[in-house]
Tab-separated table of C-alpha atoms and ligand atoms in Angstrom:
chain	number	residue	atom	x	y	z
A	1	MET	CA	125.040	106.073	102.829
A	2	ARG	CA	128.071	104.066	100.954
A	3	ASP	CA	128.912	100.246	100.662
A	4	VAL	CA	125.380	99.155	102.004
A	5	PRO	CA	124.946	95.228	101.722
A	6	LEU	CA	122.026	94.480	99.889
A	7	ALA	CA	121.535	90.434	100.166
A	8	GLU	CA	119.374	90.760	103.317
A	9	LEU	CA	116.914	93.088	101.277
A	10	SER	CA	116.963	90.348	98.442
A	11	ARG	CA	114.334	87.480	98.632
A	12	TRP	CA	117.104	85.232	97.183
A	13	LYS	CA	119.439	86.629	99.946
A	14	ILE	CA	122.071	87.242	97.209
A	15	GLY	CA	123.838	90.387	96.044
A	16	GLY	CA	126.855	92.594	96.794
A	17	PRO	CA	127.005	95.863	98.063
A	18	ALA	CA	125.330	99.092	96.829
A	19	PRO	CA	127.812	102.102	96.231
A	20	ALA	CA	125.430	104.535	97.638
A	21	PHE	CA	121.854	103.567	99.185
A	22	ALA	CA	118.970	105.865	100.577
A	23	ARG	CA	115.205	105.567	101.902
A	24	ALA	CA	113.220	108.184	100.895
A	25	GLY	CA	110.116	108.656	103.491
A	26	SER	CA	108.208	111.252	101.491
A	27	GLU	CA	108.070	112.855	98.088
A	28	ARG	CA	110.040	115.681	99.424
A	29	GLU	CA	112.741	113.761	100.453
A	30	LEU	CA	112.992	111.588	97.413
A	31	ARG	CA	113.219	114.862	95.588
A	32	GLU	CA	115.928	116.146	97.771
A	33	LEU	CA	117.763	112.929	97.055
A	34	LEU	CA	117.432	112.997	93.482
A	35	ALA	CA	118.636	116.331	93.306
A	36	GLU	CA	121.854	115.461	95.220
A	37	ILE	CA	122.682	112.968	92.682
A	38	GLY	CA	122.536	115.423	90.021
A	39	GLY	CA	119.394	113.611	88.670
A	40	GLN	CA	120.937	110.699	87.514
A	41	PRO	CA	118.695	107.214	87.607
A	42	VAL	CA	118.858	105.219	90.431
A	43	LEU	CA	118.067	101.892	90.961
A	44	VAL	CA	114.444	101.186	92.746
A	45	LEU	CA	114.325	98.571	94.819
A	46	GLY	CA	111.014	97.056	96.199
A	47	GLY	CA	110.352	93.927	98.019
A	48	GLY	CA	113.423	92.432	96.036
A	49	ALA	CA	110.937	89.262	95.207
A	50	ASN	CA	112.105	89.466	91.608
A	51	LEU	CA	115.703	90.509	91.402
A	52	LEU	CA	119.025	89.173	90.852
A	53	ILE	CA	121.527	91.606	92.157
A	54	SER	CA	125.409	90.523	91.022
A	55	ASP	CA	127.934	89.609	93.702
A	56	ASP	CA	129.861	92.976	92.963
A	57	GLY	CA	127.062	95.005	93.346
A	58	PRO	CA	124.019	96.508	91.422
A	59	GLY	CA	126.018	99.013	89.319
A	60	GLY	CA	124.394	102.039	90.341
A	61	PRO	CA	122.936	104.090	93.418
A	62	VAL	CA	119.999	102.127	95.140
A	63	LEU	CA	116.583	103.710	96.609
A	64	MET	CA	114.126	102.155	98.592
A	65	LEU	CA	110.624	103.879	99.310
A	66	ASP	CA	109.642	103.879	102.739
A	67	GLY	CA	107.390	106.066	105.476
A	68	GLU	CA	104.226	107.178	103.428
A	69	PHE	CA	104.835	105.299	100.426
A	70	LYS	CA	104.101	102.257	102.461
A	71	ALA	CA	100.119	103.396	103.353
A	72	PHE	CA	97.209	102.048	101.476
A	73	GLU	CA	93.749	102.866	101.829
A	74	VAL	CA	90.721	101.053	100.832
A	75	ARG	CA	88.426	103.406	99.096
A	76	GLU	CA	84.826	103.681	97.863
A	77	ARG	CA	85.485	101.477	94.750
A	78	SER	CA	89.458	101.237	94.664
A	79	ILE	CA	92.411	101.112	96.448
A	80	HIS	CA	94.574	104.250	96.903
A	81	CYS	CA	98.485	102.768	97.450
A	82	GLY	CA	101.838	103.876	97.990
A	83	ALA	CA	104.259	102.320	96.094
A	84	ALA	CA	106.125	100.651	99.085
A	85	ALA	CA	102.993	99.322	100.266
A	86	PRO	CA	103.097	95.217	100.911
A	87	LEU	CA	101.123	93.826	97.989
A	88	SER	CA	100.314	90.800	100.490
A	89	GLY	CA	98.562	93.785	102.821
A	90	VAL	CA	96.824	95.559	99.931
A	91	VAL	CA	95.695	92.111	99.021
A	92	GLN	CA	94.520	90.910	102.076
A	93	ALA	CA	92.577	93.979	102.878
A	94	ALA	CA	90.579	94.072	99.523
A	95	ARG	CA	89.624	90.251	100.341
A	96	ARG	CA	88.649	91.163	103.791
A	97	ALA	CA	86.609	94.032	102.570
A	98	GLY	CA	84.824	91.642	99.930
A	99	ARG	CA	86.498	93.691	97.011
A	100	GLU	CA	86.620	92.243	93.346
A	101	GLY	CA	89.464	91.569	91.349
A	102	LEU	CA	92.626	91.276	93.238
A	103	TRP	CA	92.806	87.512	93.467
A	104	MET	CA	95.221	87.569	90.813
A	105	LEU	CA	97.862	88.877	93.243
A	106	GLU	CA	96.966	86.473	96.006
A	107	ALA	CA	100.599	85.010	97.552
A	108	VAL	CA	102.217	87.469	95.328
A	109	PRO	CA	105.482	88.711	97.508
A	110	GLY	CA	106.465	92.282	96.997
A	111	THR	CA	105.328	95.672	96.657
A	112	VAL	CA	102.971	97.594	94.762
A	113	GLY	CA	105.730	99.408	92.951
A	114	GLY	CA	107.392	96.057	91.820
A	115	ALA	CA	104.246	94.972	90.940
A	116	LEU	CA	103.662	97.770	88.797
A	117	ARG	CA	106.890	97.379	87.106
A	118	MET	CA	106.496	93.740	86.611
A	119	ASN	CA	102.836	93.761	85.490
A	120	ALA	CA	102.453	91.118	88.341
A	121	GLY	CA	99.664	88.928	88.477
A	122	THR	CA	98.878	85.397	86.583
A	123	ALA	CA	99.073	84.392	83.078
A	124	GLU	CA	95.889	85.741	82.195
A	125	GLU	CA	95.534	89.002	83.857
A	126	GLY	CA	98.395	91.638	85.350
A	127	ILE	CA	97.744	94.315	87.873
A	128	TRP	CA	97.297	96.765	85.070
A	129	ASP	CA	93.989	95.265	83.918
A	130	ARG	CA	92.910	96.928	87.321
A	131	VAL	CA	95.117	100.365	87.727
A	132	LEU	CA	93.074	103.385	87.399
A	133	TRP	CA	96.067	105.639	87.424
A	134	ALA	CA	99.916	105.293	88.693
A	135	GLU	CA	102.040	108.379	89.504
A	136	ALA	CA	105.766	107.981	88.435
A	137	LEU	CA	108.457	110.787	89.348
A	138	TRP	CA	111.216	110.874	86.540
A	139	PRO	CA	115.104	111.783	88.113
A	140	ASP	CA	114.816	114.969	86.392
A	141	GLY	CA	111.824	115.931	88.863
A	142	ARG	CA	109.071	115.427	86.138
A	143	LYS	CA	105.934	113.857	87.716
A	144	GLU	CA	103.263	112.153	85.544
A	145	ARG	CA	100.170	110.174	86.475
A	146	LEU	CA	99.833	107.012	83.890
A	147	GLY	CA	97.230	105.177	82.907
A	148	ARG	CA	97.093	101.706	81.158
A	149	GLU	CA	97.543	103.117	77.266
A	150	ASP	CA	100.908	105.072	78.187
A	151	VAL	CA	102.708	101.995	79.716
A	152	GLY	CA	101.669	99.178	77.283
A	153	PRO	CA	101.555	96.341	79.528
A	154	ARG	CA	102.400	93.121	78.480
A	155	TYR	CA	102.815	89.524	80.446
A	156	ARG	CA	105.185	90.228	83.217
A	157	GLY	CA	106.293	93.805	81.939
A	158	ILE	CA	105.505	97.393	80.531
A	159	ASP	CA	107.206	99.674	77.922
A	160	LEU	CA	108.088	102.276	80.457
A	161	THR	CA	111.299	103.583	80.866
A	162	PRO	CA	113.168	101.993	83.844
A	163	ALA	CA	114.109	105.701	84.976
A	164	ALA	CA	110.555	106.141	85.851
A	165	ILE	CA	109.864	105.674	89.996
A	166	PHE	CA	106.526	104.762	90.648
A	167	LEU	CA	105.089	106.585	93.637
A	168	TRP	CA	101.307	105.855	94.177
A	169	ALA	CA	98.972	103.919	92.354
A	170	GLU	CA	94.755	103.705	92.351
A	171	ILE	CA	93.476	100.421	91.946
A	172	SER	CA	90.237	99.108	91.049
A	173	ALA	CA	88.664	97.085	93.661
A	174	PRO	CA	84.561	97.618	93.366
A	175	PRO	CA	82.562	95.729	96.134
A	176	GLY	CA	81.404	92.472	95.114
A	177	ASP	CA	80.070	89.312	96.651
A	178	ALA	CA	81.759	88.582	99.704
A	179	ALA	CA	81.657	84.642	99.832
A	180	ARG	CA	82.813	84.615	96.383
A	181	VAL	CA	85.762	86.906	96.615
A	182	GLU	CA	86.773	85.000	99.922
A	183	GLU	CA	86.517	81.593	97.984
A	184	GLU	CA	88.457	82.775	94.929
A	185	HIS	CA	91.216	84.295	96.970
A	186	GLY	CA	91.293	81.359	99.134
A	187	ARG	CA	91.547	78.738	96.216
A	188	ARG	CA	94.370	80.683	94.431
A	189	ARG	CA	96.259	80.884	97.933
A	190	GLU	CA	95.986	77.253	98.521
A	191	ALA	CA	96.821	76.580	94.708
A	192	LYS	CA	100.068	78.687	94.952
A	193	LEU	CA	101.062	77.525	98.582
A	194	ALA	CA	100.592	73.698	97.127
A	195	ALA	CA	102.749	74.065	94.046
A	196	GLN	CA	105.503	76.872	94.730
A	197	VAL	CA	108.001	77.358	97.230
A	198	TYR	CA	107.415	79.587	100.084
A	199	ASP	CA	109.924	78.335	102.805
A	200	GLN	CA	113.150	78.665	100.709
A	201	PRO	CA	114.750	82.120	99.729
A	202	THR	CA	113.890	82.232	95.910
A	203	CYS	CA	112.333	84.956	93.369
A	204	GLY	CA	109.551	82.883	92.140
A	205	SER	CA	109.601	82.251	88.362
A	206	THR	CA	112.778	82.394	86.871
A	207	TRP	CA	111.644	81.978	83.193
A	208	LYS	CA	108.429	83.698	81.696
A	209	ASN	CA	106.353	81.056	79.772
A	210	PRO	CA	106.934	80.859	76.415
A	211	ASP	CA	103.497	81.759	73.712
A	212	PRO	CA	100.975	78.868	73.651
A	213	PRO	CA	101.140	76.147	72.283
A	214	ALA	CA	104.667	75.806	73.508
A	215	PRO	CA	104.928	74.173	76.860
A	216	SER	CA	105.436	76.425	79.855
A	217	ALA	CA	108.557	77.143	81.333
A	218	TRP	CA	108.539	74.473	83.860
A	219	GLN	CA	107.925	71.881	81.741
A	220	LEU	CA	110.738	72.808	79.426
A	221	VAL	CA	113.279	72.842	82.303
A	222	ASP	CA	111.965	69.229	83.526
A	223	ARG	CA	112.274	67.874	79.911
A	224	VAL	CA	115.715	68.842	79.774
A	225	GLY	CA	116.458	67.228	82.850
A	226	MET	CA	117.481	70.336	85.011
A	227	ARG	CA	114.831	69.688	87.875
A	228	GLY	CA	117.212	69.511	91.021
A	229	ALA	CA	120.420	70.374	89.502
A	230	CYS	CA	122.754	72.454	91.605
A	231	ARG	CA	125.382	74.779	91.343
A	232	GLY	CA	127.442	76.086	94.497
A	233	GLY	CA	124.519	77.109	96.771
A	234	ALA	CA	121.748	77.455	94.020
A	235	GLN	CA	119.243	74.587	93.374
A	236	ILE	CA	116.546	74.452	90.507
A	237	SER	CA	113.677	73.429	92.964
A	238	PRO	CA	112.734	69.724	93.029
A	239	LYS	CA	109.501	71.304	93.965
A	240	HIS	CA	108.630	73.935	91.358
A	241	ALA	CA	111.090	73.509	88.094
A	242	ASN	CA	110.878	77.008	87.385
A	243	PHE	CA	112.075	78.308	90.830
A	244	ILE	CA	115.890	78.775	91.885
A	245	VAL	CA	116.224	78.324	95.626
A	246	ASN	CA	119.491	79.391	97.907
A	247	VAL	CA	119.860	76.044	99.328
A	248	GLY	CA	122.872	78.036	101.493
A	249	GLY	CA	125.537	80.366	100.595
A	250	ALA	CA	124.636	80.752	97.097
A	251	TRP	CA	125.974	83.409	94.789
A	252	ALA	CA	124.692	85.384	91.989
A	253	GLN	CA	127.083	83.702	89.921
A	254	ASP	CA	125.891	80.433	90.973
A	255	VAL	CA	122.140	81.328	89.876
A	256	ILE	CA	123.573	82.501	86.417
A	257	GLU	CA	125.223	79.378	85.835
A	258	LEU	CA	122.156	77.614	86.432
A	259	MET	CA	120.068	79.656	84.081
A	260	VAL	CA	122.786	79.574	81.344
A	261	GLU	CA	122.816	75.923	81.385
A	262	THR	CA	118.996	75.563	81.631
A	263	ARG	CA	118.582	78.021	78.346
A	264	ARG	CA	121.331	76.087	76.393
A	265	ARG	CA	119.849	72.803	76.707
A	266	VAL	CA	116.383	73.770	76.314
A	267	HIS	CA	117.589	75.818	72.947
A	268	GLU	CA	119.402	72.755	72.129
A	269	GLU	CA	116.627	70.386	72.733
A	270	THR	CA	113.470	72.222	71.551
A	271	GLY	CA	114.453	75.162	70.167
A	272	ILE	CA	112.753	77.573	72.200
A	273	LEU	CA	114.943	80.415	73.818
A	274	LEU	CA	113.586	81.062	77.165
A	275	GLU	CA	113.470	84.392	78.234
A	276	PRO	CA	114.053	85.752	81.983
A	277	GLU	CA	111.054	86.954	84.297
A	278	ILE	CA	113.245	87.886	86.973
A	279	HIS	CA	115.298	91.478	86.545
A	280	PHE	CA	119.244	91.774	86.765
A	281	TRP	CA	120.856	94.304	88.569
A	282	GLY	CA	124.711	94.901	87.648
A	283	PHE	CA	125.924	92.230	85.137
A	284	PRO	CA	128.074	92.971	82.257
A	285	GLU	CA	125.872	92.939	78.683
A	286	GLU	CA	127.412	89.954	77.499
A	287	VAL	CA	125.821	87.989	80.294
A	288	LEU	CA	122.507	89.361	80.124
A	289	ARG	CA	122.607	88.477	76.291
A	290	GLU	CA	123.580	85.046	77.208
A	291	LEU	CA	120.304	85.085	79.347
A	292	GLY	CA	118.126	86.496	77.083
A	293	ALA	CA	117.528	89.438	79.202
A	294	LEU	CA	118.255	92.552	76.489
A	295	ARG	CA	114.847	93.162	74.836
B	1	FAD	C1	107.239	82.853	96.134
B	1	FAD	C2	107.080	83.702	95.012
B	1	FAD	C3	105.699	83.482	94.431
B	1	FAD	C4	105.636	84.630	93.523
B	1	FAD	N1	104.227	84.375	92.750
B	1	FAD	C5	104.424	85.409	91.237
B	1	FAD	C6	103.051	85.345	90.722
B	1	FAD	O1	102.230	84.617	90.778
B	1	FAD	N2	102.970	86.533	89.569
B	1	FAD	C7	103.523	87.591	89.371
B	1	FAD	O2	103.636	88.369	88.620
B	1	FAD	N3	104.840	87.300	90.389
B	1	FAD	C8	105.348	86.279	90.983
B	1	FAD	N4	106.432	86.453	92.087
B	1	FAD	C9	107.604	87.497	91.786
B	1	FAD	C10	107.203	88.924	92.469
B	1	FAD	O3	106.782	88.601	93.773
B	1	FAD	C11	106.550	89.989	91.677
B	1	FAD	O4	107.361	90.019	90.768
B	1	FAD	C12	106.698	91.291	92.568
B	1	FAD	O5	105.698	91.968	91.851
B	1	FAD	C13	108.079	91.597	92.607
B	1	FAD	O6	107.739	92.849	93.577
B	1	FAD	P1	108.920	93.733	94.414
B	1	FAD	O7	108.581	94.792	94.928
B	1	FAD	O8	109.730	92.279	95.038
B	1	FAD	O9	110.034	93.895	93.302
B	1	FAD	P2	111.725	93.930	93.028
B	1	FAD	O10	112.010	92.764	92.904
B	1	FAD	O11	112.256	94.892	94.307
B	1	FAD	O12	111.749	94.919	91.712
B	1	FAD	C14	111.358	94.144	90.952
B	1	FAD	C15	111.615	95.304	89.596
B	1	FAD	O13	110.773	96.474	89.739
B	1	FAD	C16	111.070	97.445	90.154
B	1	FAD	N5	110.669	98.240	91.061
B	1	FAD	C17	110.547	98.177	92.131
B	1	FAD	N6	109.543	98.937	92.755
B	1	FAD	C18	109.813	99.972	91.949
B	1	FAD	C19	109.150	101.608	92.053
B	1	FAD	N7	108.490	102.034	92.996
B	1	FAD	N8	109.224	102.196	90.902
B	1	FAD	C20	109.787	101.777	89.524
B	1	FAD	N9	110.232	100.483	89.519
B	1	FAD	C21	110.199	99.687	90.615
B	1	FAD	C22	112.838	97.457	90.407
B	1	FAD	O14	113.584	98.408	90.046
B	1	FAD	C23	113.106	96.096	89.450
B	1	FAD	O15	113.383	96.533	88.462
B	1	FAD	C24	106.752	85.772	92.710
B	1	FAD	C25	107.790	85.363	93.715
B	1	FAD	C26	108.281	84.604	94.702
B	1	FAD	C27	109.200	84.767	95.483
């Protein structure tokens, strides 16, 4: 499909159309699609919960995994997941089955594939601390089963070429004390719902927390007086200063302006250069450089 609007597929409800867009419901379909476009890299969209798409579009063909990739199954000591499986479904299945260790993903929106790419979790723990293996396909048709040591997981990221498409993962989830599992999930969910924003379009934490002992990102944004600041339809949430919300009709450019201004002020006032947690599609290199998004 050509010129497919992406805004509705992003949690921010922001983003221009994709020049080409396809859904792949099976590995065979995925391989056919990749062959059709000559093995060039594609942009893989998960739940759009950590992604800012340019108003001019993503700058390349976009792929969503669907069908069999949405499945997941609780096994003896693990959960077998398709990369398009909703994280919330996987986490609630672990919780109901009294399985250990997935509470760090409680109330984290998106898909398993997005979580693998982001090493989603808390400041202390990421999904790769639990991944037994993940299978990835490259646009040239090569498929590999990867372990933790192959992807170099770090705080909110991994060292793996962006061309890799995660298909499946096996996540450790051994049986635990059901009451403790329930209590831990409940406690974390409650804390997140109380402190973060779930009732407005947002992509969660905008900036990574700098290394300790520096203050956390929200404290820095607060310190420079940007909490509540608005550009067009985008606002730094009055509830959580590290979240930017779309209060109505926001453009990607509005979010960029808020981010650039925040980063500049934090740098001037504290000497700290914030690094974005969110990923960007379709922006020129100079914008990414200004945001600190080029590693
Ligand atoms: C209210 C709220 C709270 C949040 N809380 C947390 C939190 O506590 N901890 C945390 O870590 N994050 C948090 N997030 C951010 C977000 O939920 C996570 O980063 C999540 O893992 C994103 O998954 P996604 O499927 O939406 O990825 P997307 O936003 O769709 O994509 C993110 C990146 O992953 C890549 N990607 C997606 N699927 C695949 C795949 N199959 N193969 C290869 N690459 C892929 C994309 O290309 C992109 O580069 C929060 C977000 C919100 C809105």
